[in-house]
Amino acid sequence: MLPKEVFNRRRTHNNTPESVMLIFVNFIVMAVAVQVFALCDKIGWFFWAIVAGLALYNFFTIRRNYEQYNKATIIAYAISIASIIGLFLFFRLRPHNC
């Protein structure tokens, strides 16, 4: 039987840290943007608008939750940004039908 504190701690099920949510949002938005706007011969201008909007969102989210970011969280964020860039290059270099 689980102790009662387990259920009280996650009363509203919104205990996911903002840093993890930021990484999830980055991956989802970039995956959709690359698939829709950047897979043909030229990259659409709206893709760059999405990237700029995502950069602003990242800046203000990190600024708002600055006290939550420690060394491990910053390393995880940097690895996620590097992997997003790697996935972008991987999708662009693959043969595709346009």
N, CA, C and O atoms as CSV, one atom per row, in Angstrom:
chain,resi,resn,atom,element,x,y,z
A,1,MET,N,N,0.840,-1.173,0.000
A,1,MET,CA,C,0.000,0.000,0.000
A,1,MET,C,C,0.886,1.237,0.000
A,1,MET,O,O,1.869,1.305,0.738
A,2,LEU,N,N,0.544,2.188,-0.807
A,2,LEU,CA,C,1.323,3.430,-0.909
A,2,LEU,C,C,0.941,4.401,0.207
A,2,LEU,O,O,-0.221,4.463,0.608
A,3,PRO,N,N,1.909,5.150,0.702
A,3,PRO,CA,C,1.576,6.133,1.742
A,3,PRO,C,C,0.741,7.270,1.163
A,3,PRO,O,O,0.771,7.541,-0.037
A,4,LYS,N,N,0.007,7.916,2.037
A,4,LYS,CA,C,-0.901,8.984,1.622
A,4,LYS,C,C,-0.152,10.188,1.036
A,4,LYS,O,O,-0.718,10.918,0.222
A,5,GLU,N,N,1.108,10.411,1.432
A,5,GLU,CA,C,1.874,11.556,0.954
A,5,GLU,C,C,2.119,11.504,-0.555
A,5,GLU,O,O,2.273,12.545,-1.195
A,6,VAL,N,N,2.156,10.303,-1.122
A,6,VAL,CA,C,2.377,10.170,-2.566
A,6,VAL,C,C,1.249,10.834,-3.340
A,6,VAL,O,O,1.497,11.527,-4.327
A,7,PHE,N,N,0.029,10.631,-2.908
A,7,PHE,CA,C,-1.108,11.201,-3.619
A,7,PHE,C,C,-1.275,12.688,-3.326
A,7,PHE,O,O,-1.743,13.431,-4.188
A,8,ASN,N,N,-0.911,13.127,-2.156
A,8,ASN,CA,C,-1.022,14.547,-1.825
A,8,ASN,C,C,0.037,15.366,-2.548
A,8,ASN,O,O,-0.201,16.527,-2.881
A,9,ARG,N,N,1.191,14.784,-2.792
A,9,ARG,CA,C,2.268,15.509,-3.436
A,9,ARG,C,C,1.919,15.852,-4.883
A,9,ARG,O,O,2.271,16.933,-5.356
A,10,ARG,N,N,1.244,14.965,-5.586
A,10,ARG,CA,C,0.911,15.189,-6.997
A,10,ARG,C,C,-0.574,15.443,-7.161
A,10,ARG,O,O,-1.240,14.798,-7.970
A,11,ARG,N,N,-1.081,16.375,-6.396
A,11,ARG,CA,C,-2.497,16.639,-6.383
A,11,ARG,C,C,-3.015,17.096,-7.747
A,11,ARG,O,O,-4.060,16.625,-8.196
A,12,THR,N,N,-2.298,18.008,-8.414
A,12,THR,CA,C,-2.780,18.514,-9.698
A,12,THR,C,C,-1.992,17.973,-10.879
A,12,THR,O,O,-2.256,18.362,-12.017
A,13,HIS,N,N,-1.038,17.093,-10.645
A,13,HIS,CA,C,-0.243,16.456,-11.698
A,13,HIS,C,C,0.471,17.467,-12.582
A,13,HIS,O,O,0.622,17.250,-13.784
A,14,ASN,N,N,0.900,18.550,-12.001
A,14,ASN,CA,C,1.649,19.532,-12.776
A,14,ASN,C,C,3.023,19.764,-12.149
A,14,ASN,O,O,3.496,20.899,-12.093
A,15,ASN,N,N,3.642,18.728,-11.692
A,15,ASN,CA,C,4.924,18.855,-11.020
A,15,ASN,C,C,6.113,18.628,-11.951
A,15,ASN,O,O,7.233,18.442,-11.476
A,16,THR,N,N,5.896,18.641,-13.246
A,16,THR,CA,C,7.002,18.525,-14.182
A,16,THR,C,C,7.792,19.827,-14.162
A,16,THR,O,O,7.207,20.899,-14.318
A,17,PRO,N,N,9.106,19.761,-13.973
A,17,PRO,CA,C,9.896,21.002,-13.916
A,17,PRO,C,C,9.816,21.784,-15.223
A,17,PRO,O,O,9.667,21.207,-16.301
A,18,GLU,N,N,9.915,23.086,-15.111
A,18,GLU,CA,C,9.846,23.953,-16.288
A,18,GLU,C,C,10.989,23.682,-17.259
A,18,GLU,O,O,10.825,23.845,-18.468
A,19,SER,N,N,12.135,23.272,-16.747
A,19,SER,CA,C,13.262,22.984,-17.641
A,19,SER,C,C,12.963,21.783,-18.534
A,19,SER,O,O,13.327,21.782,-19.710
A,20,VAL,N,N,12.308,20.771,-17.991
A,20,VAL,CA,C,11.942,19.592,-18.787
A,20,VAL,C,C,10.863,19.961,-19.798
A,20,VAL,O,O,10.899,19.509,-20.943
A,21,MET,N,N,9.910,20.775,-19.379
A,21,MET,CA,C,8.864,21.212,-20.306
A,21,MET,C,C,9.454,22.055,-21.437
A,21,MET,O,O,8.998,21.970,-22.577
A,22,LEU,N,N,10.459,22.862,-21.129
A,22,LEU,CA,C,11.111,23.665,-22.159
A,22,LEU,C,C,11.796,22.781,-23.193
A,22,LEU,O,O,11.721,23.057,-24.390
A,23,ILE,N,N,12.457,21.732,-22.748
A,23,ILE,CA,C,13.126,20.807,-23.661
A,23,ILE,C,C,12.093,20.079,-24.525
A,23,ILE,O,O,12.304,19.916,-25.727
A,24,PHE,N,N,10.986,19.642,-23.934
A,24,PHE,CA,C,9.928,18.984,-24.707
A,24,PHE,C,C,9.350,19.924,-25.756
A,24,PHE,O,O,9.161,19.529,-26.906
A,25,VAL,N,N,9.073,21.150,-25.372
A,25,VAL,CA,C,8.507,22.125,-26.312
A,25,VAL,C,C,9.477,22.383,-27.459
A,25,VAL,O,O,9.063,22.469,-28.615
A,26,ASN,N,N,10.767,22.508,-27.144
A,26,ASN,CA,C,11.762,22.730,-28.196
A,26,ASN,C,C,11.760,21.594,-29.210
A,26,ASN,O,O,11.747,21.839,-30.417
A,27,PHE,N,N,11.771,20.360,-28.732
A,27,PHE,CA,C,11.791,19.221,-29.649
A,27,PHE,C,C,10.515,19.147,-30.492
A,27,PHE,O,O,10.587,18.908,-31.698
A,28,ILE,N,N,9.375,19.344,-29.884
A,28,ILE,CA,C,8.113,19.221,-30.622
A,28,ILE,C,C,7.984,20.325,-31.669
A,28,ILE,O,O,7.643,20.051,-32.819
A,29,VAL,N,N,8.253,21.563,-31.279
A,29,VAL,CA,C,8.110,22.682,-32.216
A,29,VAL,C,C,9.106,22.559,-33.369
A,29,VAL,O,O,8.749,22.771,-34.527
A,30,MET,N,N,10.332,22.221,-33.055
A,30,MET,CA,C,11.332,22.101,-34.123
A,30,MET,C,C,11.045,20.918,-35.039
A,30,MET,O,O,11.256,21.018,-36.248
A,31,ALA,N,N,10.575,19.809,-34.500
A,31,ALA,CA,C,10.249,18.654,-35.346
A,31,ALA,C,C,9.136,19.007,-36.327
A,31,ALA,O,O,9.215,18.669,-37.508
A,32,VAL,N,N,8.114,19.677,-35.844
A,32,VAL,CA,C,7.007,20.059,-36.726
A,32,VAL,C,C,7.467,21.112,-37.733
A,32,VAL,O,O,7.126,21.028,-38.913
A,33,ALA,N,N,8.232,22.093,-37.283
A,33,ALA,CA,C,8.691,23.156,-38.190
A,33,ALA,C,C,9.594,22.606,-39.285
A,33,ALA,O,O,9.477,23.011,-40.441
A,34,VAL,N,N,10.484,21.697,-38.941
A,34,VAL,CA,C,11.369,21.117,-39.959
A,34,VAL,C,C,10.557,20.290,-40.945
A,34,VAL,O,O,10.779,20.379,-42.153
A,35,GLN,N,N,9.639,19.502,-40.462
A,35,GLN,CA,C,8.842,18.658,-41.353
A,35,GLN,C,C,7.972,19.473,-42.296
A,35,GLN,O,O,7.785,19.088,-43.450
A,36,VAL,N,N,7.440,20.587,-41.825
A,36,VAL,CA,C,6.507,21.361,-42.647
A,36,VAL,C,C,7.211,22.400,-43.524
A,36,VAL,O,O,6.844,22.564,-44.688
A,37,PHE,N,N,8.217,23.108,-42.989
A,37,PHE,CA,C,8.756,24.264,-43.687
A,37,PHE,C,C,10.188,24.128,-44.186
A,37,PHE,O,O,10.661,25.020,-44.890
A,38,ALA,N,N,10.906,23.047,-43.852
A,38,ALA,CA,C,12.330,23.039,-44.188
A,38,ALA,C,C,12.792,21.779,-44.897
A,38,ALA,O,O,13.998,21.545,-44.958
A,39,LEU,N,N,11.917,20.967,-45.428
A,39,LEU,CA,C,12.377,19.732,-46.048
A,39,LEU,C,C,12.538,19.804,-47.554
A,39,LEU,O,O,13.088,18.875,-48.146
A,40,CYS,N,N,12.093,20.841,-48.183
A,40,CYS,CA,C,12.289,20.946,-49.634
A,40,CYS,C,C,13.626,21.604,-49.938
A,40,CYS,O,O,14.458,21.767,-49.045
A,41,ASP,N,N,13.833,21.977,-51.180
A,41,ASP,CA,C,15.134,22.503,-51.602
A,41,ASP,C,C,15.556,23.757,-50.840
A,41,ASP,O,O,16.720,23.899,-50.467
A,42,LYS,N,N,14.616,24.656,-50.612
A,42,LYS,CA,C,14.959,25.862,-49.854
A,42,LYS,C,C,14.142,25.895,-48.567
A,42,LYS,O,O,13.038,25.357,-48.478
A,43,ILE,N,N,14.729,26.544,-47.592
A,43,ILE,CA,C,14.070,26.661,-46.287
A,43,ILE,C,C,13.154,27.868,-46.339
A,43,ILE,O,O,13.574,28.962,-46.716
A,44,GLY,N,N,11.903,27.667,-45.959
A,44,GLY,CA,C,10.928,28.749,-45.990
A,44,GLY,C,C,11.212,29.813,-44.951
A,44,GLY,O,O,11.817,29.529,-43.917
A,45,TRP,N,N,10.776,31.048,-45.218
A,45,TRP,CA,C,11.006,32.154,-44.291
A,45,TRP,C,C,10.245,31.954,-42.997
A,45,TRP,O,O,10.672,32.428,-41.944
A,46,PHE,N,N,9.118,31.253,-43.063
A,46,PHE,CA,C,8.325,31.055,-41.852
A,46,PHE,C,C,9.047,30.135,-40.865
A,46,PHE,O,O,8.836,30.234,-39.656
A,47,PHE,N,N,9.895,29.244,-41.379
A,47,PHE,CA,C,10.703,28.399,-40.497
A,47,PHE,C,C,11.611,29.261,-39.630
A,47,PHE,O,O,11.744,29.015,-38.431
A,48,TRP,N,N,12.235,30.268,-40.230
A,48,TRP,CA,C,13.121,31.139,-39.464
A,48,TRP,C,C,12.330,31.987,-38.476
A,48,TRP,O,O,12.833,32.318,-37.402
A,49,ALA,N,N,11.100,32.340,-38.826
A,49,ALA,CA,C,10.247,33.062,-37.879
A,49,ALA,C,C,9.911,32.171,-36.680
A,49,ALA,O,O,9.880,32.639,-35.542
A,50,ILE,N,N,9.660,30.891,-36.941
A,50,ILE,CA,C,9.384,29.949,-35.849
A,50,ILE,C,C,10.612,29.780,-34.968
A,50,ILE,O,O,10.492,29.742,-33.744
A,51,VAL,N,N,11.783,29.677,-35.568
A,51,VAL,CA,C,13.021,29.536,-34.797
A,51,VAL,C,C,13.257,30.780,-33.936
A,51,VAL,O,O,13.660,30.663,-32.779
A,52,ALA,N,N,13.009,31.964,-34.491
A,52,ALA,CA,C,13.180,33.197,-33.716
A,52,ALA,C,C,12.177,33.259,-32.564
A,52,ALA,O,O,12.531,33.657,-31.454
A,53,GLY,N,N,10.937,32.869,-32.819
A,53,GLY,CA,C,9.936,32.839,-31.754
A,53,GLY,C,C,10.291,31.835,-30.667
A,53,GLY,O,O,10.085,32.095,-29.482
A,54,LEU,N,N,10.819,30.700,-31.070
A,54,LEU,CA,C,11.234,29.687,-30.097
A,54,LEU,C,C,12.426,30.178,-29.277
A,54,LEU,O,O,12.515,29.895,-28.082
A,55,ALA,N,N,13.335,30.907,-29.909
A,55,ALA,CA,C,14.475,31.471,-29.178
A,55,ALA,C,C,14.000,32.498,-28.142
A,55,ALA,O,O,14.501,32.518,-27.018
A,56,LEU,N,N,13.050,33.337,-28.512
A,56,LEU,CA,C,12.487,34.290,-27.543
A,56,LEU,C,C,11.780,33.573,-26.411
A,56,LEU,O,O,11.919,33.962,-25.251
A,57,TYR,N,N,11.024,32.531,-26.728
A,57,TYR,CA,C,10.337,31.745,-25.703
A,57,TYR,C,C,11.353,31.124,-24.748
A,57,TYR,O,O,11.150,31.140,-23.534
A,58,ASN,N,N,12.446,30.577,-25.286
A,58,ASN,CA,C,13.490,29.995,-24.444
A,58,ASN,C,C,14.109,31.055,-23.538
A,58,ASN,O,O,14.298,30.818,-22.345
A,59,PHE,N,N,14.423,32.217,-24.093
A,59,PHE,CA,C,15.046,33.285,-23.319
A,59,PHE,C,C,14.173,33.701,-22.143
A,59,PHE,O,O,14.652,33.787,-21.013
A,60,PHE,N,N,12.887,33.959,-22.405
A,60,PHE,CA,C,12.017,34.433,-21.341
A,60,PHE,C,C,11.667,33.331,-20.343
A,60,PHE,O,O,11.471,33.618,-19.162
A,61,THR,N,N,11.584,32.084,-20.791
A,61,THR,CA,C,11.312,30.986,-19.865
A,61,THR,C,C,12.503,30.751,-18.940
A,61,THR,O,O,12.325,30.538,-17.740
A,62,ILE,N,N,13.698,30.788,-19.486
A,62,ILE,CA,C,14.888,30.613,-18.646
A,62,ILE,C,C,15.039,31.798,-17.699
A,62,ILE,O,O,15.405,31.624,-16.536
A,63,ARG,N,N,14.761,32.981,-18.183
A,63,ARG,CA,C,14.858,34.168,-17.335
A,63,ARG,C,C,13.843,34.130,-16.197
A,63,ARG,O,O,14.159,34.525,-15.075
A,64,ARG,N,N,12.627,33.658,-16.474
A,64,ARG,CA,C,11.585,33.593,-15.451
A,64,ARG,C,C,11.902,32.533,-14.400
A,64,ARG,O,O,11.605,32.733,-13.222
A,65,ASN,N,N,12.499,31.409,-14.802
A,65,ASN,CA,C,12.773,30.302,-13.885
A,65,ASN,C,C,14.268,30.119,-13.658
A,65,ASN,O,O,14.751,28.989,-13.589
A,66,TYR,N,N,14.989,31.205,-13.543
A,66,TYR,CA,C,16.448,31.143,-13.446
A,66,TYR,C,C,16.929,30.362,-12.226
A,66,TYR,O,O,17.931,29.652,-12.313
A,67,GLU,N,N,16.253,30.474,-11.114
A,67,GLU,CA,C,16.686,29.796,-9.895
A,67,GLU,C,C,16.572,28.278,-9.995
A,67,GLU,O,O,17.179,27.563,-9.198
A,68,GLN,N,N,15.824,27.789,-10.937
A,68,GLN,CA,C,15.628,26.354,-11.097
A,68,GLN,C,C,16.772,25.701,-11.885
A,68,GLN,O,O,16.921,24.480,-11.845
A,69,TYR,N,N,17.570,26.481,-12.587
A,69,TYR,CA,C,18.616,25.942,-13.444
A,69,TYR,C,C,19.922,25.790,-12.667
A,69,TYR,O,O,20.537,26.771,-12.248
A,70,ASN,N,N,20.325,24.535,-12.487
A,70,ASN,CA,C,21.616,24.238,-11.879
A,70,ASN,C,C,22.533,23.689,-12.962
A,70,ASN,O,O,22.181,23.719,-14.141
A,71,LYS,N,N,23.685,23.196,-12.587
A,71,LYS,CA,C,24.668,22.751,-13.569
A,71,LYS,C,C,24.152,21.582,-14.413
A,71,LYS,O,O,24.348,21.561,-15.628
A,72,ALA,N,N,23.501,20.623,-13.782
A,72,ALA,CA,C,22.986,19.460,-14.516
A,72,ALA,C,C,21.881,19.853,-15.490
A,72,ALA,O,O,21.818,19.323,-16.599
A,73,THR,N,N,21.028,20.760,-15.096
A,73,THR,CA,C,19.947,21.210,-15.967
A,73,THR,C,C,20.489,21.982,-17.161
A,73,THR,O,O,19.988,21.834,-18.275
A,74,ILE,N,N,21.497,22.795,-16.938
A,74,ILE,CA,C,22.099,23.553,-18.036
A,74,ILE,C,C,22.789,22.607,-19.019
A,74,ILE,O,O,22.715,22.816,-20.230
A,75,ILE,N,N,23.454,21.577,-18.513
A,75,ILE,CA,C,24.089,20.589,-19.395
A,75,ILE,C,C,23.036,19.846,-20.206
A,75,ILE,O,O,23.223,19.623,-21.402
A,76,ALA,N,N,21.931,19.461,-19.574
A,76,ALA,CA,C,20.854,18.778,-20.296
A,76,ALA,C,C,20.254,19.687,-21.363
A,76,ALA,O,O,19.947,19.229,-22.464
A,77,TYR,N,N,20.086,20.959,-21.052
A,77,TYR,CA,C,19.551,21.912,-22.025
A,77,TYR,C,C,20.505,22.078,-23.205
A,77,TYR,O,O,20.068,22.109,-24.355
A,78,ALA,N,N,21.799,22.184,-22.931
A,78,ALA,CA,C,22.791,22.324,-24.005
A,78,ALA,C,C,22.830,21.079,-24.891
A,78,ALA,O,O,22.945,21.191,-26.111
A,79,ILE,N,N,22.737,19.905,-24.291
A,79,ILE,CA,C,22.708,18.658,-25.068
A,79,ILE,C,C,21.449,18.600,-25.928
A,79,ILE,O,O,21.496,18.136,-27.067
A,80,SER,N,N,20.328,19.066,-25.391
A,80,SER,CA,C,19.088,19.040,-26.179
A,80,SER,C,C,19.170,19.998,-27.368
A,80,SER,O,O,18.685,19.673,-28.451
A,81,ILE,N,N,19.773,21.167,-27.182
A,81,ILE,CA,C,19.925,22.115,-28.296
A,81,ILE,C,C,20.853,21.529,-29.360
A,81,ILE,O,O,20.580,21.644,-30.555
A,82,ALA,N,N,21.948,20.900,-28.927
A,82,ALA,CA,C,22.875,20.277,-29.880
A,82,ALA,C,C,22.194,19.136,-30.636
A,82,ALA,O,O,22.422,18.961,-31.834
A,83,SER,N,N,21.365,18.364,-29.946
A,83,SER,CA,C,20.678,17.265,-30.637
A,83,SER,C,C,19.597,17.789,-31.574
A,83,SER,O,O,19.336,17.167,-32.604
A,84,ILE,N,N,18.963,18.904,-31.253
A,84,ILE,CA,C,17.993,19.511,-32.173
A,84,ILE,C,C,18.698,19.966,-33.444
A,84,ILE,O,O,18.179,19.765,-34.542
A,85,ILE,N,N,19.862,20.569,-33.313
A,85,ILE,CA,C,20.641,20.981,-34.486
A,85,ILE,C,C,21.057,19.762,-35.295
A,85,ILE,O,O,21.006,19.787,-36.525
A,86,GLY,N,N,21.469,18.699,-34.619
A,86,GLY,CA,C,21.833,17.456,-35.307
A,86,GLY,C,C,20.657,16.842,-36.045
A,86,GLY,O,O,20.811,16.371,-37.172
A,87,LEU,N,N,19.481,16.842,-35.423
A,87,LEU,CA,C,18.288,16.310,-36.097
A,87,LEU,C,C,17.904,17.168,-37.298
A,87,LEU,O,O,17.468,16.640,-38.321
A,88,PHE,N,N,18.061,18.485,-37.184
A,88,PHE,CA,C,17.787,19.361,-38.318
A,88,PHE,C,C,18.695,19.012,-39.492
A,88,PHE,O,O,18.234,18.887,-40.626
A,89,LEU,N,N,19.981,18.856,-39.213
A,89,LEU,CA,C,20.921,18.503,-40.276
A,89,LEU,C,C,20.636,17.117,-40.839
A,89,LEU,O,O,20.748,16.905,-42.046
A,90,PHE,N,N,20.274,16.182,-39.987
A,90,PHE,CA,C,19.949,14.834,-40.443
A,90,PHE,C,C,18.743,14.846,-41.379
A,90,PHE,O,O,18.766,14.210,-42.432
A,91,PHE,N,N,17.684,15.574,-40.994
A,91,PHE,CA,C,16.496,15.632,-41.840
A,91,PHE,C,C,16.762,16.363,-43.151
A,91,PHE,O,O,16.200,15.999,-44.184
A,92,ARG,N,N,17.611,17.389,-43.123
A,92,ARG,CA,C,17.911,18.136,-44.339
A,92,ARG,C,C,18.762,17.345,-45.312
A,92,ARG,O,O,18.609,17.498,-46.523
A,93,LEU,N,N,19.659,16.501,-44.810
A,93,LEU,CA,C,20.572,15.764,-45.688
A,93,LEU,C,C,19.963,14.478,-46.234
A,93,LEU,O,O,20.491,13.894,-47.180
A,94,ARG,N,N,18.866,14.037,-45.649
A,94,ARG,CA,C,18.198,12.839,-46.144
A,94,ARG,C,C,17.501,13.127,-47.461
A,94,ARG,O,O,17.015,14.238,-47.671
A,95,PRO,N,N,17.443,12.140,-48.354
A,95,PRO,CA,C,16.666,12.375,-49.587
A,95,PRO,C,C,15.176,12.499,-49.264
A,95,PRO,O,O,14.658,11.762,-48.425
A,96,HIS,N,N,14.503,13.411,-49.915
A,96,HIS,CA,C,13.087,13.637,-49.666
A,96,HIS,C,C,12.363,13.949,-50.971
A,96,HIS,O,O,12.975,14.332,-51.968
A,97,ASN,N,N,11.070,13.779,-50.938
A,97,ASN,CA,C,10.236,14.016,-52.122
A,97,ASN,C,C,9.596,15.395,-52.022
A,97,ASN,O,O,8.853,15.676,-51.082
A,98,CYS,N,N,9.884,16.240,-52.982
A,98,CYS,CA,C,9.270,17.578,-53.014
A,98,CYS,C,C,8.521,17.766,-54.322
A,98,CYS,O,O,7.933,18.823,-54.550
